[in-house]
Amino acid sequence: MEQSAQSALLLYSCEKNNFGNASSVHWAGRKVKSVVDDARESLAHCLGLSDPNEICFTGSATEAINTALKGFFFHHFQSQKVRFLTSAVEHEATLQTLEFLQTLGATVEVLPVNAKGELDLEQWEKALAASKELTLVSLMAANNETGVIFPWEEVAKLAKRHQAFFHLDAVQAPGKISQFHLSQEVDFASFSAHKMGGPKGVGALVIRKGRTLASLMHGGAQERKRRAGTVNVPGIAAFGAAAAALPKRDLSKILELRNYLEKSVREKISGSHLQGEGAQRLANTSNFLFDGVRGEALLMGLDLEGYAVSSGSACNSGSILPSHVLLAMGFDKAAASSALRVSLGPDNTREEIEGFLEALVSQVERIRVRGKKSSSITA
Ligand code: PLP
């Protein structure tokens, strides 16, 4: 976590005079309310929003995405048919929410990606033009497994041209795409503090002025009646501190390390394949497949050596399901279960990459040799 975010988290969790509830009218409440307001301003500034009140704090990006999609459906479904357009490689927070809304009568159309994980803008334009139903497009700014960046600004413009609304799952963008700001055509956008140098368990939903969503939580007037419940003051204060520090992050250093890692893997490990190669990608994410190596075995081997990497999507770890992202890119189940995703942070160093490469080379070799032995025993 970003140093200033850590300090804010501690200050508003433990410090004696910061015990207030931001909804209380007494001095202690007012004191922490101003902390929440400051955090809202810092985040608004970081995202290029002129009105901080467009930000509604949530408990995670998953909650923000659920609120955007369900809130849109519940607000409109009694008066008209509601349709959602999305991509096959969205986070499960989007895909599973839309599956649920489909059972309630929503039309859901899921558009494919190509073998590099990219979108086809013509297909999106056609899908937008094909129906007069009230439509909400939900698209990620960048894919969390491959790092492939989507042309979300263009899709948002297309959506506007066809009178559709646009929700951006922007979780992977701030701090990983340089100069990321929300464009005017984005109606709703979801964020996660822990992907921006803040703590886990805090998120934000941007609801642009004049757009309405039904609230999912009832029982309080917090967050301008958009999300009832006492707000997480330490988490929000830390989110604000992380957002204030984010524009200073030097992306070129992370990009240089990522490029070095990818080049070295290509040179040192035969039968290695980088996903999304040639597509526009995030500065910090690399997704590899290694011939003859199960991702799970590799992940466990690297874990024993002290490296925290993921196979497939980290949000799905604990499950051994093949990655739906790689399946959508055309890989079979075996390949889609074998991915290794490496995400670099702002503090990683060249020495750490060298150590990681050494461990990776030896683990891939070990697994391949073991695989050969067991196949010769079986034969
Ligand atoms: N969307 C994307 C693209 C993500 O990468 C993630 C988590 O990594 C989420 C949504 C969910 O975020 P959260 O963990 O805050 O619920």
XYZ file of C-alpha atoms and ligand atoms in Angstrom:
395
model
C 0.000 0.000 0.000
C 1.119 3.567 -0.689
C 2.886 5.040 2.388
C 0.515 8.018 2.759
C -2.471 5.641 2.471
C -1.054 3.476 5.269
C -0.636 6.515 7.510
C -4.214 7.661 6.824
C -5.562 4.180 7.523
C -3.792 4.069 10.878
C -4.683 7.628 11.780
C -8.415 7.170 11.252
C -8.545 3.614 12.648
C -6.690 4.155 15.903
C -6.215 7.810 16.760
C -8.329 8.744 19.790
C -10.047 11.854 18.390
C -10.982 10.260 15.085
C -13.642 7.912 16.404
C -16.628 9.843 14.950
C -19.268 8.567 12.562
C -19.271 10.781 9.444
C -23.093 10.996 9.615
C -23.185 12.389 13.175
C -23.738 16.101 13.668
C -21.489 16.499 16.749
C -17.872 17.717 16.504
C -16.422 14.213 16.228
C -18.769 13.400 13.325
C -18.054 16.693 11.561
C -14.324 16.123 11.940
C -14.322 12.818 10.079
C -16.964 13.997 7.580
C -14.456 16.547 6.374
C -11.914 13.721 5.973
C -14.376 11.849 3.735
C -15.082 15.043 1.767
C -11.354 15.636 1.257
C -10.888 12.066 0.027
C -13.782 12.544 -2.402
C -12.062 15.648 -3.749
C -8.699 13.923 -4.135
C -10.283 11.038 -6.021
C -12.302 13.413 -8.219
C -9.129 15.321 -9.066
C -7.271 12.096 -9.864
C -10.063 10.981 -12.245
C -10.501 14.385 -13.889
C -13.991 14.986 -12.462
C -15.049 18.558 -11.776
C -17.789 17.529 -9.342
C -16.651 15.355 -6.374
C -20.286 14.609 -5.577
C -20.372 12.354 -8.620
C -18.392 9.898 -6.481
C -20.225 7.387 -4.284
C -17.935 5.330 -2.028
C -18.633 1.585 -1.878
C -17.099 -1.476 -0.230
C -15.367 -2.736 -3.407
C -15.412 -2.426 -7.171
C -17.572 -5.553 -7.236
C -20.176 -3.641 -5.241
C -19.809 -0.606 -7.523
C -20.319 -2.749 -10.645
C -23.329 -4.519 -9.076
C -24.800 -1.136 -8.186
C -24.293 0.271 -11.692
C -25.826 -2.718 -13.496
C -28.589 -3.720 -11.070
C -29.297 -0.084 -10.198
C -29.798 0.704 -13.903
C -32.068 -2.295 -14.403
C -34.166 -1.723 -11.262
C -34.599 1.951 -12.111
C -35.945 1.261 -15.608
C -37.375 -2.259 -15.911
C -40.929 -1.404 -14.907
C -41.337 1.121 -17.711
C -39.284 -0.424 -20.499
C -37.230 -3.367 -21.700
C -33.596 -3.073 -20.592
C -30.663 -4.355 -22.611
C -26.991 -4.759 -21.674
C -24.049 -5.007 -24.063
C -20.749 -6.299 -22.733
C -17.602 -8.212 -23.727
C -16.831 -11.892 -23.135
C -13.707 -11.054 -21.111
C -15.241 -8.825 -18.419
C -14.608 -9.478 -14.734
C -17.019 -11.962 -13.111
C -18.531 -9.051 -11.171
C -20.005 -7.922 -14.491
C -20.669 -11.285 -16.137
C -22.357 -12.907 -13.135
C -24.434 -9.803 -12.382
C -25.664 -9.758 -15.969
C -26.450 -13.489 -15.835
C -28.590 -12.731 -12.786
C -30.327 -9.785 -14.481
C -31.080 -11.981 -17.477
C -33.136 -14.229 -15.182
C -35.179 -11.119 -14.291
C -35.910 -10.317 -17.934
C -32.964 -8.193 -19.113
C -31.584 -8.752 -22.604
C -27.856 -9.448 -22.388
C -25.548 -9.513 -25.403
C -21.948 -10.595 -24.952
C -19.551 -9.590 -27.737
C -16.415 -11.621 -28.521
C -12.726 -10.663 -28.634
C -10.046 -11.806 -31.097
C -7.076 -14.087 -30.382
C -5.103 -11.156 -28.951
C -7.992 -10.247 -26.653
C -8.972 -7.128 -28.625
C -12.436 -5.762 -29.458
C -13.857 -5.174 -32.927
C -15.312 -1.648 -32.927
C -17.431 -2.332 -36.018
C -19.137 -5.179 -34.180
C -19.928 -2.841 -31.277
C -21.333 -0.215 -33.618
C -23.529 -2.846 -35.304
C -24.775 -4.208 -31.983
C -25.572 -0.693 -30.767
C -27.473 0.108 -33.968
C -29.359 -3.205 -33.973
C -31.882 -2.430 -31.231
C -33.982 0.451 -29.980
C -34.225 -1.037 -26.466
C -32.829 1.076 -23.609
C -29.186 -0.044 -23.529
C -26.380 0.107 -20.984
C -22.942 -0.807 -22.317
C -20.593 -2.208 -19.670
C -16.953 -2.455 -20.673
C -13.640 -2.673 -18.869
C -10.910 -0.115 -19.526
C -8.313 -2.885 -19.512
C -8.418 -6.598 -18.932
C -7.174 -7.756 -15.540
C -5.738 -11.047 -16.841
C -3.978 -10.052 -20.068
C -3.545 -6.316 -19.482
C -5.023 -5.611 -22.940
C -6.369 -2.032 -23.032
C -9.750 -1.538 -24.689
C -10.729 1.459 -26.842
C -13.282 2.402 -24.192
C -13.418 6.087 -25.162
C -14.444 5.152 -28.708
C -17.053 2.650 -27.467
C -18.423 5.294 -25.066
C -18.752 7.723 -27.999
C -20.514 5.074 -30.091
C -22.852 4.414 -27.174
C -23.755 8.119 -27.003
C -24.322 8.256 -30.752
C -26.892 5.458 -30.359
C -28.534 6.947 -27.229
C -27.112 4.175 -25.031
C -25.655 4.622 -21.544
C -22.066 3.624 -20.746
C -20.539 2.017 -17.648
C -16.751 1.672 -17.435
C -15.138 -0.964 -15.234
C -12.086 1.212 -14.696
C -10.488 -0.945 -11.984
C -7.286 -1.607 -13.926
C -6.811 1.891 -15.351
C -5.677 4.515 -12.797
C -1.960 4.281 -12.144
C -1.479 1.784 -14.969
C -2.582 3.847 -17.980
C -0.835 7.192 -18.136
C -2.987 10.294 -17.769
C -6.164 8.274 -17.218
C -9.189 10.575 -16.921
C -12.873 9.821 -17.355
C -14.248 11.243 -20.590
C -17.552 13.084 -20.768
C -19.351 10.174 -22.472
C -18.899 7.864 -19.448
C -22.130 7.771 -17.413
C -20.973 5.397 -14.668
C -17.538 4.069 -13.672
C -16.277 1.630 -11.051
C -12.992 1.730 -9.120
C -11.184 -0.273 -6.481
C -8.919 1.386 -3.883
C -6.538 -1.558 -3.618
C -5.717 -1.337 -7.326
C -4.732 2.299 -6.874
C -2.332 1.992 -3.938
C -5.081 2.119 -1.311
C -6.467 -0.488 1.107
C -8.659 -3.500 0.374
C -12.393 -3.309 1.005
C -13.075 0.156 -0.441
C -14.336 1.075 -3.889
C -16.087 3.883 -5.677
C -18.850 4.278 -8.200
C -18.947 7.421 -10.316
C -22.517 8.400 -11.132
C -22.517 11.357 -13.471
C -24.757 14.307 -12.661
C -28.295 13.775 -13.955
C -27.997 9.957 -14.212
C -30.113 7.903 -11.860
C -29.635 4.412 -10.471
C -31.881 2.592 -8.028
C -30.034 2.182 -4.741
C -29.177 -1.388 -3.722
C -28.871 -0.538 -0.028
C -31.728 0.953 1.972
C -31.889 2.213 5.530
C -29.848 5.415 5.567
C -29.164 8.646 3.677
C -25.386 8.209 3.414
C -23.621 8.961 0.148
C -26.515 11.212 -0.945
C -28.955 8.312 -0.535
C -27.058 6.306 -3.134
C -25.564 3.791 -0.662
C -27.073 3.450 2.796
C -24.796 2.415 5.657
C -22.095 3.972 7.830
C -19.138 4.852 5.643
C -15.702 3.297 6.121
C -13.840 6.440 7.250
C -10.303 4.948 7.598
C -10.624 3.107 4.268
C -11.933 6.172 2.445
C -9.278 8.442 3.977
C -6.606 5.998 2.797
C -8.239 5.762 -0.653
C -8.086 9.559 -0.900
C -4.404 9.601 0.091
C -3.600 6.937 -2.515
C -5.531 8.846 -5.195
C -3.616 12.037 -4.358
C -0.291 10.204 -4.772
C -1.237 8.353 -7.959
C -0.572 11.060 -10.589
C 3.051 11.171 -9.338
C 3.595 7.458 -10.045
C 6.363 6.872 -12.585
C 4.887 4.428 -15.087
C 7.988 4.396 -17.277
C 9.943 2.516 -14.590
C 7.292 -0.230 -14.321
C 7.041 -0.441 -18.113
C 10.800 -0.821 -18.454
C 10.808 -3.666 -15.906
C 7.840 -5.356 -17.588
C 9.511 -5.162 -20.997
C 12.723 -6.564 -19.533
C 10.813 -9.435 -17.914
C 8.988 -10.289 -21.149
C 12.126 -10.110 -23.288
C 14.061 -12.304 -20.822
C 11.272 -14.906 -20.626
C 11.207 -15.080 -24.434
C 15.004 -15.553 -24.544
C 15.406 -17.931 -21.608
C 12.353 -20.203 -21.858
C 11.557 -21.986 -25.099
C 7.868 -22.693 -25.695
C 6.776 -19.542 -23.834
C 3.910 -17.441 -25.184
C 2.977 -13.935 -24.119
C -0.754 -13.209 -24.341
C -2.017 -10.059 -26.033
C 1.385 -9.532 -27.680
C 1.183 -6.633 -30.135
C -2.017 -5.263 -28.535
C -2.012 -2.107 -26.416
C -1.420 -3.344 -22.863
C -1.119 -2.103 -19.286
C 2.332 -1.131 -18.081
C 2.428 -3.740 -15.308
C 0.758 -6.960 -16.489
C 2.228 -9.964 -18.336
C 0.341 -13.165 -19.013
C 2.391 -16.179 -20.151
C 1.634 -19.700 -21.299
C 4.430 -22.284 -21.188
C 4.177 -25.414 -23.328
C 3.892 -28.544 -21.188
C 3.509 -26.637 -17.894
C 0.365 -26.492 -15.773
C -0.133 -22.989 -14.376
C -1.165 -24.322 -10.960
C 2.046 -26.340 -10.545
C 4.112 -23.356 -11.598
C 2.237 -21.042 -9.269
C 2.804 -23.388 -6.315
C 6.497 -23.783 -7.107
C 6.962 -20.027 -7.346
C 4.927 -19.527 -4.185
C 7.364 -21.787 -2.290
C 10.167 -19.545 -3.519
C 8.342 -16.490 -2.169
C 6.732 -15.118 -5.343
C 3.062 -14.083 -5.317
C 1.897 -14.562 -8.911
C -1.439 -15.817 -10.221
C -2.660 -18.397 -12.651
C -5.612 -16.987 -14.575
C -7.447 -14.323 -12.648
C -6.371 -13.565 -9.069
C -9.985 -12.771 -8.185
C -10.743 -16.417 -9.041
C -7.809 -17.987 -7.240
C -8.853 -20.838 -5.050
C -10.816 -22.182 -8.002
C -9.139 -24.236 -10.724
C -11.561 -23.236 -13.464
C -9.915 -22.367 -16.759
C -9.709 -18.647 -17.398
C -12.853 -17.451 -19.191
C -10.689 -14.716 -20.738
C -8.320 -17.161 -22.427
C -11.259 -19.370 -23.477
C -12.831 -16.298 -25.120
C -9.519 -15.672 -26.923
C -9.830 -19.138 -28.477
C -7.618 -21.276 -26.214
C -8.745 -24.779 -25.251
C -9.418 -25.686 -21.611
C -5.937 -27.123 -21.000
C -4.205 -23.991 -22.270
C -6.699 -21.714 -20.509
C -5.824 -23.449 -17.223
C -2.092 -22.938 -17.726
C -1.655 -19.197 -17.698
C 0.736 -17.423 -15.391
C -0.005 -13.776 -14.711
C 2.697 -11.487 -13.363
C 1.654 -8.056 -12.066
C 4.384 -5.597 -11.145
C 3.984 -2.879 -8.548
C 5.619 0.542 -8.275
C 8.175 -0.748 -5.745
C 9.517 -3.716 -7.723
C 13.211 -3.576 -8.637
C 15.447 -4.958 -11.379
C 17.087 -7.266 -8.781
C 13.705 -8.747 -7.905
C 12.985 -9.378 -11.585
C 16.362 -11.133 -11.944
C 15.572 -13.340 -8.927
C 12.112 -14.066 -10.263
C 13.467 -15.011 -13.698
C 15.908 -17.462 -12.135
C 13.118 -19.085 -10.127
C 10.794 -19.158 -13.150
C 13.356 -20.819 -15.426
C 14.134 -23.521 -12.864
C 10.461 -24.156 -12.015
C 9.438 -24.474 -15.676
C 12.348 -26.881 -16.232
C 11.467 -28.915 -13.128
C 7.811 -29.260 -14.148
C 8.694 -30.186 -17.719
C 11.191 -32.868 -16.590
C 8.655 -34.289 -14.119
C 6.006 -34.303 -16.862
C 8.333 -36.237 -19.184
C 9.156 -38.793 -16.459
C 5.522 -39.448 -15.601
C 4.520 -39.746 -19.267
C 7.327 -42.294 -19.838
C 6.163 -44.283 -16.767
C 2.588 -44.259 -18.115
C 3.848 -45.314 -21.546
N -12.992 -5.454 -12.228
C -11.716 -5.734 -12.551
C -11.235 -5.429 -13.929
C -10.845 -6.272 -11.583
O -9.579 -6.525 -11.919
C -11.342 -6.523 -10.280
C -10.474 -7.116 -9.258
O -9.324 -7.353 -9.450
C -12.684 -6.196 -9.993
C -13.475 -5.677 -10.995
C -13.243 -6.398 -8.615
O -12.665 -5.486 -7.724
P -12.822 -5.642 -6.139
O -11.764 -6.608 -5.736
O -12.584 -4.279 -5.575
O -14.179 -6.128 -5.861
